[in-house]
PDB file of N, CA and C in Angstrom:
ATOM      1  N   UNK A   1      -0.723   2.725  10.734  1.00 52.00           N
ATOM      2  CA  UNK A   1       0.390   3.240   9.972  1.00 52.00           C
ATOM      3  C   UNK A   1       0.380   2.561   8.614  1.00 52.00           C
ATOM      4  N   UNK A   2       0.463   3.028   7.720  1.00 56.00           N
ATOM      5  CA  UNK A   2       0.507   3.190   6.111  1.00 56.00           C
ATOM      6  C   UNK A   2       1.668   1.896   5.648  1.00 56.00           C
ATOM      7  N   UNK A   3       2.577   2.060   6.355  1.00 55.00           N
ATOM      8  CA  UNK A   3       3.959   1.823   5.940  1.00 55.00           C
ATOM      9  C   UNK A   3       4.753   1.689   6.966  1.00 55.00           C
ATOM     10  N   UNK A   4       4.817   0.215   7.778  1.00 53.00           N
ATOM     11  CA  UNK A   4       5.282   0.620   9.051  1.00 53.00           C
ATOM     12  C   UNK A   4       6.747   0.419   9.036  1.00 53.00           C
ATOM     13  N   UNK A   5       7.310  -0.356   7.979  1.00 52.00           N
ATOM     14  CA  UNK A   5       8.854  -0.703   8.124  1.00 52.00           C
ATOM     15  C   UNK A   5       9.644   1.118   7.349  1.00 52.00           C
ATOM     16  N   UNK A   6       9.084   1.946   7.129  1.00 51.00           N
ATOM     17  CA  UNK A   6       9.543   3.350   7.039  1.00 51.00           C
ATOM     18  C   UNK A   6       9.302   4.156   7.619  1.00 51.00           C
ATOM     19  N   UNK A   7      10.300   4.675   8.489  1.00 55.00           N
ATOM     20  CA  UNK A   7      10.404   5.213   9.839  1.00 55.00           C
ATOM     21  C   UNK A   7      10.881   6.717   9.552  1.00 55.00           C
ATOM     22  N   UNK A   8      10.193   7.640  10.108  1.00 53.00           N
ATOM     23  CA  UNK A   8      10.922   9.308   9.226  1.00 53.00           C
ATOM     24  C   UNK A   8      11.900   9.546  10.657  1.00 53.00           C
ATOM     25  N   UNK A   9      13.342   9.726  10.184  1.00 55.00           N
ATOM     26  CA  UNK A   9      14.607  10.171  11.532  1.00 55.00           C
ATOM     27  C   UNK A   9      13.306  10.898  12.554  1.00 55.00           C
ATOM     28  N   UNK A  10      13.700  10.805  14.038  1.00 54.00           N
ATOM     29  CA  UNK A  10      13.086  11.602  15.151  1.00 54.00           C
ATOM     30  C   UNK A  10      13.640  13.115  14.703  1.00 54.00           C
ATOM     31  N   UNK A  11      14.507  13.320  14.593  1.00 51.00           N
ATOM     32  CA  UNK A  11      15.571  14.794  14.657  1.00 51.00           C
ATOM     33  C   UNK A  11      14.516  15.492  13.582  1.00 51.00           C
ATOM     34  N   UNK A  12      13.942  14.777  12.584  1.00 53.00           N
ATOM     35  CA  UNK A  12      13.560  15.275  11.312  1.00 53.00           C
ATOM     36  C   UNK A  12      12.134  15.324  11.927  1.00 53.00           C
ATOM     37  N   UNK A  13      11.316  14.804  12.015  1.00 51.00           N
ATOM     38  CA  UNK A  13      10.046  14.753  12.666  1.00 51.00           C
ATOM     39  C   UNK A  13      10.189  15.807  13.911  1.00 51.00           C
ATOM     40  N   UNK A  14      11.421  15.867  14.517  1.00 49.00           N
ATOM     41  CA  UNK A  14      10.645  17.350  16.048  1.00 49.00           C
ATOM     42  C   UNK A  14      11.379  18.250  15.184  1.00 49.00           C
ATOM     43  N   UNK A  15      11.934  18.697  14.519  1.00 47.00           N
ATOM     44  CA  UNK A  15      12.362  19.809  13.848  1.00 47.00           C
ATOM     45  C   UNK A  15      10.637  20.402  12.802  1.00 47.00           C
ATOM     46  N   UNK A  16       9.987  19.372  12.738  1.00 52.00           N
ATOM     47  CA  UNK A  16       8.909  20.445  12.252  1.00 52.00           C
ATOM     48  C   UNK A  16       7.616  20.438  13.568  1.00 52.00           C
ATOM     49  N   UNK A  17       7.382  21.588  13.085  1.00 50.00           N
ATOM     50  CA  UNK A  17       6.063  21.976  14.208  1.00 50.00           C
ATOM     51  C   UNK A  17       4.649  21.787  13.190  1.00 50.00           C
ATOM     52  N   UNK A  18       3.711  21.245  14.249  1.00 51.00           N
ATOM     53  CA  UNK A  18       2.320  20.788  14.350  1.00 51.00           C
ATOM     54  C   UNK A  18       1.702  21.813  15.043  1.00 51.00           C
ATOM     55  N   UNK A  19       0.921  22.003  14.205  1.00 50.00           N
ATOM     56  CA  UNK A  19      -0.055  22.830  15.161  1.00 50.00           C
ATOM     57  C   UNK A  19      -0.916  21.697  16.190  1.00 50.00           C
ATOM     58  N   UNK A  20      -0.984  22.645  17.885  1.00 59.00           N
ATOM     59  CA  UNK A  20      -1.457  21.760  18.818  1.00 59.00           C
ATOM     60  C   UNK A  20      -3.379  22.356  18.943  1.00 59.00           C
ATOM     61  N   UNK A  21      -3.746  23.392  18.487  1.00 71.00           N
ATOM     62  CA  UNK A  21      -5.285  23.519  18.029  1.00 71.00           C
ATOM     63  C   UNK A  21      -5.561  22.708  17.064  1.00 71.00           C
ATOM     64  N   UNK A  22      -6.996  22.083  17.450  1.00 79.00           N
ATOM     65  CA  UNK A  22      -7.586  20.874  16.867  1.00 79.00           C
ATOM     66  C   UNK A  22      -7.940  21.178  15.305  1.00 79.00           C
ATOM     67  N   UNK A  23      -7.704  20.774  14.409  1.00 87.00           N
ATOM     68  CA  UNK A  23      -7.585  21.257  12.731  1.00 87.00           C
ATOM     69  C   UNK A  23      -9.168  21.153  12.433  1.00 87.00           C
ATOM     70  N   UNK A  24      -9.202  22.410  11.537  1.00 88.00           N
ATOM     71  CA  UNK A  24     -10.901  22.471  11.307  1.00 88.00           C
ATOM     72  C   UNK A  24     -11.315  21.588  10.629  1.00 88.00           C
ATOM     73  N   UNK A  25     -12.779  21.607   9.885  1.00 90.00           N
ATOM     74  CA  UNK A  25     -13.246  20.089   8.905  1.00 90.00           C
ATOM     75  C   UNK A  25     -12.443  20.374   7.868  1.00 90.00           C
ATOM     76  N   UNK A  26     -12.418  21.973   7.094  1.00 94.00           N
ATOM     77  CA  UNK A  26     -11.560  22.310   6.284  1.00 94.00           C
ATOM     78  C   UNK A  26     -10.559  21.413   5.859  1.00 94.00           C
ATOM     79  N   UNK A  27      -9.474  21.162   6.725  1.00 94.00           N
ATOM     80  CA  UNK A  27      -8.224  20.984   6.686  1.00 94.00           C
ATOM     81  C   UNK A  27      -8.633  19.016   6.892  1.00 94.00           C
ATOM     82  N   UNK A  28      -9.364  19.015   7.800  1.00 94.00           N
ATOM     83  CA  UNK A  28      -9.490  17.088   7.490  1.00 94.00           C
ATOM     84  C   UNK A  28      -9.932  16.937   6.348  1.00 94.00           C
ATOM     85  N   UNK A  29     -10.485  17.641   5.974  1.00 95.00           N
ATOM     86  CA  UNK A  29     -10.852  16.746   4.285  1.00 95.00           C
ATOM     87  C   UNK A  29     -10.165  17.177   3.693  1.00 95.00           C
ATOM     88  N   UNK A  30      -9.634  18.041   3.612  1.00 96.00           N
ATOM     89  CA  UNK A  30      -8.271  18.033   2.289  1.00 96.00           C
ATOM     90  C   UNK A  30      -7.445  17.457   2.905  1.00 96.00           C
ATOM     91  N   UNK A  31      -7.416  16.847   3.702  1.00 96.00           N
ATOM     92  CA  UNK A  31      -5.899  15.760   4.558  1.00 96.00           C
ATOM     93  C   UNK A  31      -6.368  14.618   3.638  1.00 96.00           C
ATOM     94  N   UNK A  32      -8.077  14.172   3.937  1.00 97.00           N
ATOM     95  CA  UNK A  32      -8.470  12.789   3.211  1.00 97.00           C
ATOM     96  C   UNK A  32      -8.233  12.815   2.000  1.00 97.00           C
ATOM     97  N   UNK A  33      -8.740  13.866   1.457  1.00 97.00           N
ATOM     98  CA  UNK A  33      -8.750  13.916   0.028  1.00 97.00           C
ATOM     99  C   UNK A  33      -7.179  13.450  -1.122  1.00 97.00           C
ATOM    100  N   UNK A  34      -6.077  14.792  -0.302  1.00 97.00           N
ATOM    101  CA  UNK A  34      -5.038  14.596  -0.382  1.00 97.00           C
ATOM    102  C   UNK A  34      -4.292  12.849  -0.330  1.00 97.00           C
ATOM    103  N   UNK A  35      -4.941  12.022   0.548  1.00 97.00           N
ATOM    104  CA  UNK A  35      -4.477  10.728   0.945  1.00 97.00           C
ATOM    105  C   UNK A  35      -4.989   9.959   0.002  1.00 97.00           C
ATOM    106  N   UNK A  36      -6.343  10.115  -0.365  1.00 96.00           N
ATOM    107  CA  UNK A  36      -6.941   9.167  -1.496  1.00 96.00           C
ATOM    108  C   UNK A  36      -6.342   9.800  -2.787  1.00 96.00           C
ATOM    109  N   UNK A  37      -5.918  10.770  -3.387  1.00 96.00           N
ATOM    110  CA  UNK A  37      -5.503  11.668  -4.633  1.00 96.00           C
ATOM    111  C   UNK A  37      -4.014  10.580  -4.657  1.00 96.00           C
ATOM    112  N   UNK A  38      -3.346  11.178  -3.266  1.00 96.00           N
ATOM    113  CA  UNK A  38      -1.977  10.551  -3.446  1.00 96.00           C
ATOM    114  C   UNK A  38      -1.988   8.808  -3.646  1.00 96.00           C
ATOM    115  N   UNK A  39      -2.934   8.097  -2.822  1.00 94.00           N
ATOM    116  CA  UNK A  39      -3.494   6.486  -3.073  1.00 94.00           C
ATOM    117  C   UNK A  39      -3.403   6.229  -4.513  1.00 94.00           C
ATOM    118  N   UNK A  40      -3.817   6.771  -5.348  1.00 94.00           N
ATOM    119  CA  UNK A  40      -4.253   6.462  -6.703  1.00 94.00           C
ATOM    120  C   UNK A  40      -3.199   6.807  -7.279  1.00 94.00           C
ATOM    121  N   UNK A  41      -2.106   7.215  -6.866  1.00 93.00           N
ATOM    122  CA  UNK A  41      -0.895   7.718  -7.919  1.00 93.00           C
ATOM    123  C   UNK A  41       0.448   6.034  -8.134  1.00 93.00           C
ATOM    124  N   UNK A  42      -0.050   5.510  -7.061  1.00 91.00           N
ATOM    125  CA  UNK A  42       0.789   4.350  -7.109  1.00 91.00           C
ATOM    126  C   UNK A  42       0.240   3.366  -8.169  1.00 91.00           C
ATOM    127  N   UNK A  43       1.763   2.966  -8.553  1.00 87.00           N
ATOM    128  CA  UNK A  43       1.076   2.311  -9.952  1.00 87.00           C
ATOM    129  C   UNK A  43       0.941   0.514  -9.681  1.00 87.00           C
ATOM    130  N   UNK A  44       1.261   0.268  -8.560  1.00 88.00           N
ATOM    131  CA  UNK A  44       0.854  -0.991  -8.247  1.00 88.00           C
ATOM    132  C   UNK A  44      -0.930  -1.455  -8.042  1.00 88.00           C
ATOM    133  N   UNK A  45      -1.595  -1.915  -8.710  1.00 87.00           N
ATOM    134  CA  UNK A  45      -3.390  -2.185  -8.135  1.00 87.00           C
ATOM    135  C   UNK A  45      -3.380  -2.791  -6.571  1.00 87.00           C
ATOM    136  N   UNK A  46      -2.703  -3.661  -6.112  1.00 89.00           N
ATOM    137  CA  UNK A  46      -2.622  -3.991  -4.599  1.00 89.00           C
ATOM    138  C   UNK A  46      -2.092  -3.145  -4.034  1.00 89.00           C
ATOM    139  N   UNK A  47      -1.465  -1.793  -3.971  1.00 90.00           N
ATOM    140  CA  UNK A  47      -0.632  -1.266  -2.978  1.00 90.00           C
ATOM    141  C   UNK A  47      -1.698  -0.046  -2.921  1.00 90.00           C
ATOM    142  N   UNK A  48      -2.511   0.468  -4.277  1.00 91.00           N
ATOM    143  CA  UNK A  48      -3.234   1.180  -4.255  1.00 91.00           C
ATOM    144  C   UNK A  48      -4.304   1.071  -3.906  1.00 91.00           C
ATOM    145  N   UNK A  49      -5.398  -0.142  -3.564  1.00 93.00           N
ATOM    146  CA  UNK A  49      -6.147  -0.423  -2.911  1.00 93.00           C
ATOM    147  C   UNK A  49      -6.202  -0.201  -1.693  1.00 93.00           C
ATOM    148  N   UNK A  50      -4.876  -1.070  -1.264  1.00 95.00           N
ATOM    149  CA  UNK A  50      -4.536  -1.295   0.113  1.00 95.00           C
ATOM    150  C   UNK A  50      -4.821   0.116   0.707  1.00 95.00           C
ATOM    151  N   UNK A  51      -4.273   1.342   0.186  1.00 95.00           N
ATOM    152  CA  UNK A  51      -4.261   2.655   0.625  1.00 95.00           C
ATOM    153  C   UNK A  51      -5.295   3.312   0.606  1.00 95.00           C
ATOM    154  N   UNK A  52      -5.712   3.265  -0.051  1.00 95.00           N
ATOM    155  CA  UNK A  52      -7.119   3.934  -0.613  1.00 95.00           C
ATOM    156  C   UNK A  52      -8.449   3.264   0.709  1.00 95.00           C
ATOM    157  N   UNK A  53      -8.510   1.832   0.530  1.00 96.00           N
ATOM    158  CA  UNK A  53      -9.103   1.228   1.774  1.00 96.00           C
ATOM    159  C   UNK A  53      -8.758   1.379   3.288  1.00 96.00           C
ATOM    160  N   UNK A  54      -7.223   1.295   3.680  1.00 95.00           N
ATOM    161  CA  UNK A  54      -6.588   1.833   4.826  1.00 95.00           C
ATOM    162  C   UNK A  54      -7.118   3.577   4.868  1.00 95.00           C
ATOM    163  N   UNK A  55      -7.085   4.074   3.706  1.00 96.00           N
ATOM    164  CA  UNK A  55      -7.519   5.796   4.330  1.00 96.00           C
ATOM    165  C   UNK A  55      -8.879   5.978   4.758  1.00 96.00           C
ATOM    166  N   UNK A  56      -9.931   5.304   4.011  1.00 96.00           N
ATOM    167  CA  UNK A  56     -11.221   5.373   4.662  1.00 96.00           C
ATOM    168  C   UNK A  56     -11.373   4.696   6.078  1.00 96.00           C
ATOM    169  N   UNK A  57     -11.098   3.560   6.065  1.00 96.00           N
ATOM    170  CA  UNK A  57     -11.240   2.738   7.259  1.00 96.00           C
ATOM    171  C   UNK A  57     -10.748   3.531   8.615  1.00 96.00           C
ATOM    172  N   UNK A  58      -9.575   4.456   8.281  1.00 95.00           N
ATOM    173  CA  UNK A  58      -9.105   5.186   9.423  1.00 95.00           C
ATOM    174  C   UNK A  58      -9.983   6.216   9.585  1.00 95.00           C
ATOM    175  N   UNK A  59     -10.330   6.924   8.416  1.00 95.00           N
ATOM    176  CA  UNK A  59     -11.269   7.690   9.216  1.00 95.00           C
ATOM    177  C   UNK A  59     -12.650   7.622   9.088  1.00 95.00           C
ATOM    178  N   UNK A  60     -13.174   6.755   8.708  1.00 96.00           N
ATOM    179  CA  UNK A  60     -14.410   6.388   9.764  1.00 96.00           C
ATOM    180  C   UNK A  60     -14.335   6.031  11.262  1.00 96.00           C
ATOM    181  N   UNK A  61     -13.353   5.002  11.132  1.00 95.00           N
ATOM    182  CA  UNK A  61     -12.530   4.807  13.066  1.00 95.00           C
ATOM    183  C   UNK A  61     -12.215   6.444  13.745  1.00 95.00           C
ATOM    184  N   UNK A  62     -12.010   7.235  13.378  1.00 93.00           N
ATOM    185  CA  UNK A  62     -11.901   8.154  14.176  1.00 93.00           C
ATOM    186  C   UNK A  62     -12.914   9.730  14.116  1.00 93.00           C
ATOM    187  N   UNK A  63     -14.328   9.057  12.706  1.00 91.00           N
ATOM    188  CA  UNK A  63     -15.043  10.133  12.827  1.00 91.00           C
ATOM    189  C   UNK A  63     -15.292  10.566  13.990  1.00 91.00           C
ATOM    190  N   UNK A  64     -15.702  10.117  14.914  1.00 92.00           N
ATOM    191  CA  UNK A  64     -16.433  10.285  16.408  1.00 92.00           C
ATOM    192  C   UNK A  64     -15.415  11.094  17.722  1.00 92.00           C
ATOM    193  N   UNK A  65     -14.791  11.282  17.360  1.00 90.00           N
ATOM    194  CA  UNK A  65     -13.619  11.819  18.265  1.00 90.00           C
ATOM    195  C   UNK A  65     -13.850  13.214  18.464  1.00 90.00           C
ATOM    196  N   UNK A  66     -14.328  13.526  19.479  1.00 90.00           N
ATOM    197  CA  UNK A  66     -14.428  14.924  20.187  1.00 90.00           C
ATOM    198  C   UNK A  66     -13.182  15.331  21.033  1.00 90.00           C
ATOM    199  N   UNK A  67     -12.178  14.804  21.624  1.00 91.00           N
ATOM    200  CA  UNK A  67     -11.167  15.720  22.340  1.00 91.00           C
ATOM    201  C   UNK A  67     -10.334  16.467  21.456  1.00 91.00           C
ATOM    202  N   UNK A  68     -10.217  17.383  21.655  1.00 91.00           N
ATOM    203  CA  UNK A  68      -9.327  18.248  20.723  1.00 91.00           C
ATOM    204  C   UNK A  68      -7.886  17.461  20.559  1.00 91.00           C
ATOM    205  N   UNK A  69      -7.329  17.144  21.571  1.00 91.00           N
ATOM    206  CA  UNK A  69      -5.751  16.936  22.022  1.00 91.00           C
ATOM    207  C   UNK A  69      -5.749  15.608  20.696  1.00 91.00           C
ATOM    208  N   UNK A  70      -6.415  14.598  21.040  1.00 93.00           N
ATOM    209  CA  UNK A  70      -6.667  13.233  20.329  1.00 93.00           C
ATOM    210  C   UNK A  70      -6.717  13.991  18.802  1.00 93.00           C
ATOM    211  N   UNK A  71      -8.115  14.692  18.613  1.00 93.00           N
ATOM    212  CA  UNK A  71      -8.031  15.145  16.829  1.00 93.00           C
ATOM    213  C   UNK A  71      -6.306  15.323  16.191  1.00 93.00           C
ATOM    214  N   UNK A  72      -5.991  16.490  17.017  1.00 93.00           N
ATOM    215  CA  UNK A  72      -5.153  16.891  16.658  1.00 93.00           C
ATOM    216  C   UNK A  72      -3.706  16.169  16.578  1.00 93.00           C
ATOM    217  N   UNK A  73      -3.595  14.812  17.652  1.00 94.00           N
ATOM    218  CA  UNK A  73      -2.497  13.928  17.759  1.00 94.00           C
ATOM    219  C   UNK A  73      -2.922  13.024  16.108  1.00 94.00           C
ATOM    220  N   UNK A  74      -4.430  12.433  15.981  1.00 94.00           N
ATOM    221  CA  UNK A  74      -4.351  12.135  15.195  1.00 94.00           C
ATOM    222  C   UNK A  74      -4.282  12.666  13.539  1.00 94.00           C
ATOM    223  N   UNK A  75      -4.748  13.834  13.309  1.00 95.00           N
ATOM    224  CA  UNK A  75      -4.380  14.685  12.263  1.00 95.00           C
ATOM    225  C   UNK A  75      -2.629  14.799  12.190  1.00 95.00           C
ATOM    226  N   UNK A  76      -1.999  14.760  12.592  1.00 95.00           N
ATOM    227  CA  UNK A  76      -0.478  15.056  12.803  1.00 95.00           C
ATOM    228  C   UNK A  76      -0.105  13.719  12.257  1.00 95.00           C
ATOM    229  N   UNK A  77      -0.424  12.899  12.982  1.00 95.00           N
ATOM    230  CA  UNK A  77      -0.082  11.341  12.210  1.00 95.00           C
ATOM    231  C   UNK A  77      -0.582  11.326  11.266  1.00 95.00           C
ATOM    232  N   UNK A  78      -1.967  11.633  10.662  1.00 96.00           N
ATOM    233  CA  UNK A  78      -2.184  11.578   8.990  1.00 96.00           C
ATOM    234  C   UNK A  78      -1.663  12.820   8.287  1.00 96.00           C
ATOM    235  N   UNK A  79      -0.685  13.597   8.492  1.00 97.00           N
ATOM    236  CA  UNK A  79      -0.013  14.520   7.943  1.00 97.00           C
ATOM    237  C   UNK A  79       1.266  13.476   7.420  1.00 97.00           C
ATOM    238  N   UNK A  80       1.993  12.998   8.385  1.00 97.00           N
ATOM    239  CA  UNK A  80       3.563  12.056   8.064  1.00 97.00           C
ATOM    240  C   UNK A  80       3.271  11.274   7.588  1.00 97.00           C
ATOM    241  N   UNK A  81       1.664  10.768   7.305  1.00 96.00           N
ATOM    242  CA  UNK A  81       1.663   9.170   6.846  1.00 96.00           C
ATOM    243  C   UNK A  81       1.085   9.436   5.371  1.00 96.00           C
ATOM    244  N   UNK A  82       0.708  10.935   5.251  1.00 96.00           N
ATOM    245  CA  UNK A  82       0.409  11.575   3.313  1.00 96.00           C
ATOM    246  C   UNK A  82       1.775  11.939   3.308  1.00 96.00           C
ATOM    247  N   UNK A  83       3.028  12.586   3.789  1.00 97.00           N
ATOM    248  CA  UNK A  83       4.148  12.691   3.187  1.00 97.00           C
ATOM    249  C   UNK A  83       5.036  11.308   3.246  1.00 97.00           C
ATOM    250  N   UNK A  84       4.947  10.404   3.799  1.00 96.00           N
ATOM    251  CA  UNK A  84       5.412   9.177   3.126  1.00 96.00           C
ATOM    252  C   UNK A  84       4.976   8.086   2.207  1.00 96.00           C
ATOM    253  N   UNK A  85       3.587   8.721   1.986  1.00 95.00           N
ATOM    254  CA  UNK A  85       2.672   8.071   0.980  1.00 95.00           C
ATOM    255  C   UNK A  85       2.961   8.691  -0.658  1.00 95.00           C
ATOM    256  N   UNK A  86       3.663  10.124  -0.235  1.00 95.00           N
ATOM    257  CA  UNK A  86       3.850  10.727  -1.348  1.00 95.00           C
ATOM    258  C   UNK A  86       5.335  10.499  -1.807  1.00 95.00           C
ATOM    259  N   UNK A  87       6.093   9.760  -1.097  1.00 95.00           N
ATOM    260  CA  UNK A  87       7.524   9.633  -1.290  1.00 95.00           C
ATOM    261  C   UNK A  87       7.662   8.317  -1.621  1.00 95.00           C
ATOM    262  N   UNK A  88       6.476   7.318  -1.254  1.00 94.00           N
ATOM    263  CA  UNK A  88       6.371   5.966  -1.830  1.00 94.00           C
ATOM    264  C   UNK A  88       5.778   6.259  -3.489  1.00 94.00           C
ATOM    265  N   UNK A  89       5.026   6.861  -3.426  1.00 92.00           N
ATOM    266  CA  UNK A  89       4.583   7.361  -5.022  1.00 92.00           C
ATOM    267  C   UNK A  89       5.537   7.379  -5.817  1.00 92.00           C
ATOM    268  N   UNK A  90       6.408   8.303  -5.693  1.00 92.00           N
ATOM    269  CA  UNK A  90       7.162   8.538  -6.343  1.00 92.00           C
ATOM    270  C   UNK A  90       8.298   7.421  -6.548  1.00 92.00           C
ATOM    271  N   UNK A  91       8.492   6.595  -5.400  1.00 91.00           N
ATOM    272  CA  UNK A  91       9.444   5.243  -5.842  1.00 91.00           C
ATOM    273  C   UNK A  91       8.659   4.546  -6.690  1.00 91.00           C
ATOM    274  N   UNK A  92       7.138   4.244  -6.454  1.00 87.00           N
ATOM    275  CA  UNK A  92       6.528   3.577  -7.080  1.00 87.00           C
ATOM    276  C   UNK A  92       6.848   3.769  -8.209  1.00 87.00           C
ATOM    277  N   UNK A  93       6.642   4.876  -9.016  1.00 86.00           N
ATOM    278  CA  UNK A  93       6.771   5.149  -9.994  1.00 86.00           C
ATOM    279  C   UNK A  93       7.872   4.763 -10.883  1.00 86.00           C
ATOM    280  N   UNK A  94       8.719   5.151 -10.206  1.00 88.00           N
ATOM    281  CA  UNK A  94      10.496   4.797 -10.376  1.00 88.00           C
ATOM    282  C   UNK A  94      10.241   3.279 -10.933  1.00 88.00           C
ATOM    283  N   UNK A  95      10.160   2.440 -10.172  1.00 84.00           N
ATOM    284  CA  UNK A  95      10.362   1.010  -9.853  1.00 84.00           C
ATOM    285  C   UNK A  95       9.097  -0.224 -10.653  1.00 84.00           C
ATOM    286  N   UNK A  96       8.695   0.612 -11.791  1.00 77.00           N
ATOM    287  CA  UNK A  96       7.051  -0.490 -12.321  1.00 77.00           C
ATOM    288  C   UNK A  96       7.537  -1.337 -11.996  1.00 77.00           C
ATOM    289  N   UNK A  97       6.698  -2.116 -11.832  1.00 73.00           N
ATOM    290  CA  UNK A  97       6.874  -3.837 -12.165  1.00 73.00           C
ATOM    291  C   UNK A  97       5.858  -4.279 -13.058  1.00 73.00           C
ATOM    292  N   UNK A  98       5.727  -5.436 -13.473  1.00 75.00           N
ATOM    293  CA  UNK A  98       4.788  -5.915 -14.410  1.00 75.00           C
ATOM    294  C   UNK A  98       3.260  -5.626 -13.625  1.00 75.00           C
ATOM    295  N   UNK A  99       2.262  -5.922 -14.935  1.00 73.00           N
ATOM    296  CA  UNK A  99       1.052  -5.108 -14.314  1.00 73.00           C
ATOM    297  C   UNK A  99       0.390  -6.271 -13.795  1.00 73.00           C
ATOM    298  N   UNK A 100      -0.691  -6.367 -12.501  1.00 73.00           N
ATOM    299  CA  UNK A 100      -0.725  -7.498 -12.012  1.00 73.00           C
ATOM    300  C   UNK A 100      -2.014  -8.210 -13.159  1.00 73.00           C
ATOM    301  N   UNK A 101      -2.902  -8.598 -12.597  1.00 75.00           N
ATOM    302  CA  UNK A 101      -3.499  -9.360 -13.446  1.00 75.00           C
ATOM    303  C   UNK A 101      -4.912  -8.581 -13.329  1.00 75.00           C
ATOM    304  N   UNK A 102      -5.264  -8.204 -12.350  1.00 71.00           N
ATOM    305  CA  UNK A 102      -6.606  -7.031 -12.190  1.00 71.00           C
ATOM    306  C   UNK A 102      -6.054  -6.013 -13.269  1.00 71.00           C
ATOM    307  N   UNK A 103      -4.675  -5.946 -13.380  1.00 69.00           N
ATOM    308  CA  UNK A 103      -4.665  -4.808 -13.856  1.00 69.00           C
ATOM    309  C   UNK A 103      -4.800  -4.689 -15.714  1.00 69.00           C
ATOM    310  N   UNK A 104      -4.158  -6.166 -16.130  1.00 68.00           N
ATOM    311  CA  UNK A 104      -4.338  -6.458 -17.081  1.00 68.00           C
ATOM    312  C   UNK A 104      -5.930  -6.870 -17.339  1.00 68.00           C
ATOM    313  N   UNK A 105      -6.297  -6.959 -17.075  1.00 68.00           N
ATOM    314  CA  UNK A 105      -8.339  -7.187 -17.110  1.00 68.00           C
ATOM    315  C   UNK A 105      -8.748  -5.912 -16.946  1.00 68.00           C
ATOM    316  N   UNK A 106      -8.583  -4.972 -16.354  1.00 63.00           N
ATOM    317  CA  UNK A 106      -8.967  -3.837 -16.304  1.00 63.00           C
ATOM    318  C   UNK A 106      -8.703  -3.230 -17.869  1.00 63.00           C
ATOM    319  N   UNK A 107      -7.663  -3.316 -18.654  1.00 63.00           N
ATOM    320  CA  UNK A 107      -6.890  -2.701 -19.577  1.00 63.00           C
ATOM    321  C   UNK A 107      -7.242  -3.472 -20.735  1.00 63.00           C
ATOM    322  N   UNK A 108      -7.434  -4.511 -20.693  1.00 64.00           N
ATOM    323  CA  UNK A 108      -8.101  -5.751 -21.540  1.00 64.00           C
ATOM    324  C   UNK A 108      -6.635  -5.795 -22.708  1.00 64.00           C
ATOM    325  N   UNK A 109      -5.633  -6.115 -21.767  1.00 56.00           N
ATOM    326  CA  UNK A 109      -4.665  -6.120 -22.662  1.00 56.00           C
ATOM    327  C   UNK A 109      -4.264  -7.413 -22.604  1.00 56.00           C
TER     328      UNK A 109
END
């Protein structure tokens, strides 16, 4: 989990439906893609790493997964964990803080 101290209400989470057929490659890579796109929007350099590294690492851990039921439990969890990645973005944004020090070396400011 991305973000474990942000919890989405239960009521709000079973009020939407998942599809229970296993999601094609199609749809996993624009899940990844989507996760690394949204990674890079945070304007913190540690929070954006962190994400960007947490999204690969997960799915290499679960390239190998042949049961449908499993794909699809886990595709569903990387669905809630890109819409709270995209709702941290946007606080991020809200909230700069000073730029860290990678970030100032990067910028050569």
């Amino acid at each position: 989990m991305l973000f474990p101290s942000l919890r989405v209400p239960a009521a709000r989470v079973a009020a939407r439906q998942y599809s229970t057929a296993a999601p094609g490659k199609e749809s996993v890579l624009s899940l990844y893609r989507n996760l690394l796109k949204t990674g890079n929007k945070f304007t913190d350099y540690n929070v954006r790493s962190y994400v960007n590294r947490r999204v690969k690492t997960d799915f290499r851990k679960h390239k190998d997964l042949t049961d449908s039921s499993k794909i699809s439990e886990v595709f569903s969890f990387g669905q809630k964990q890109l819409e709270i990645a995209k709702r941290q973005s946007v606080i991020s944004e809200l909230y700069k803080g000073e730029a860290s020090v990678m970030e100032s070396y990067a910028t050569g400011a």
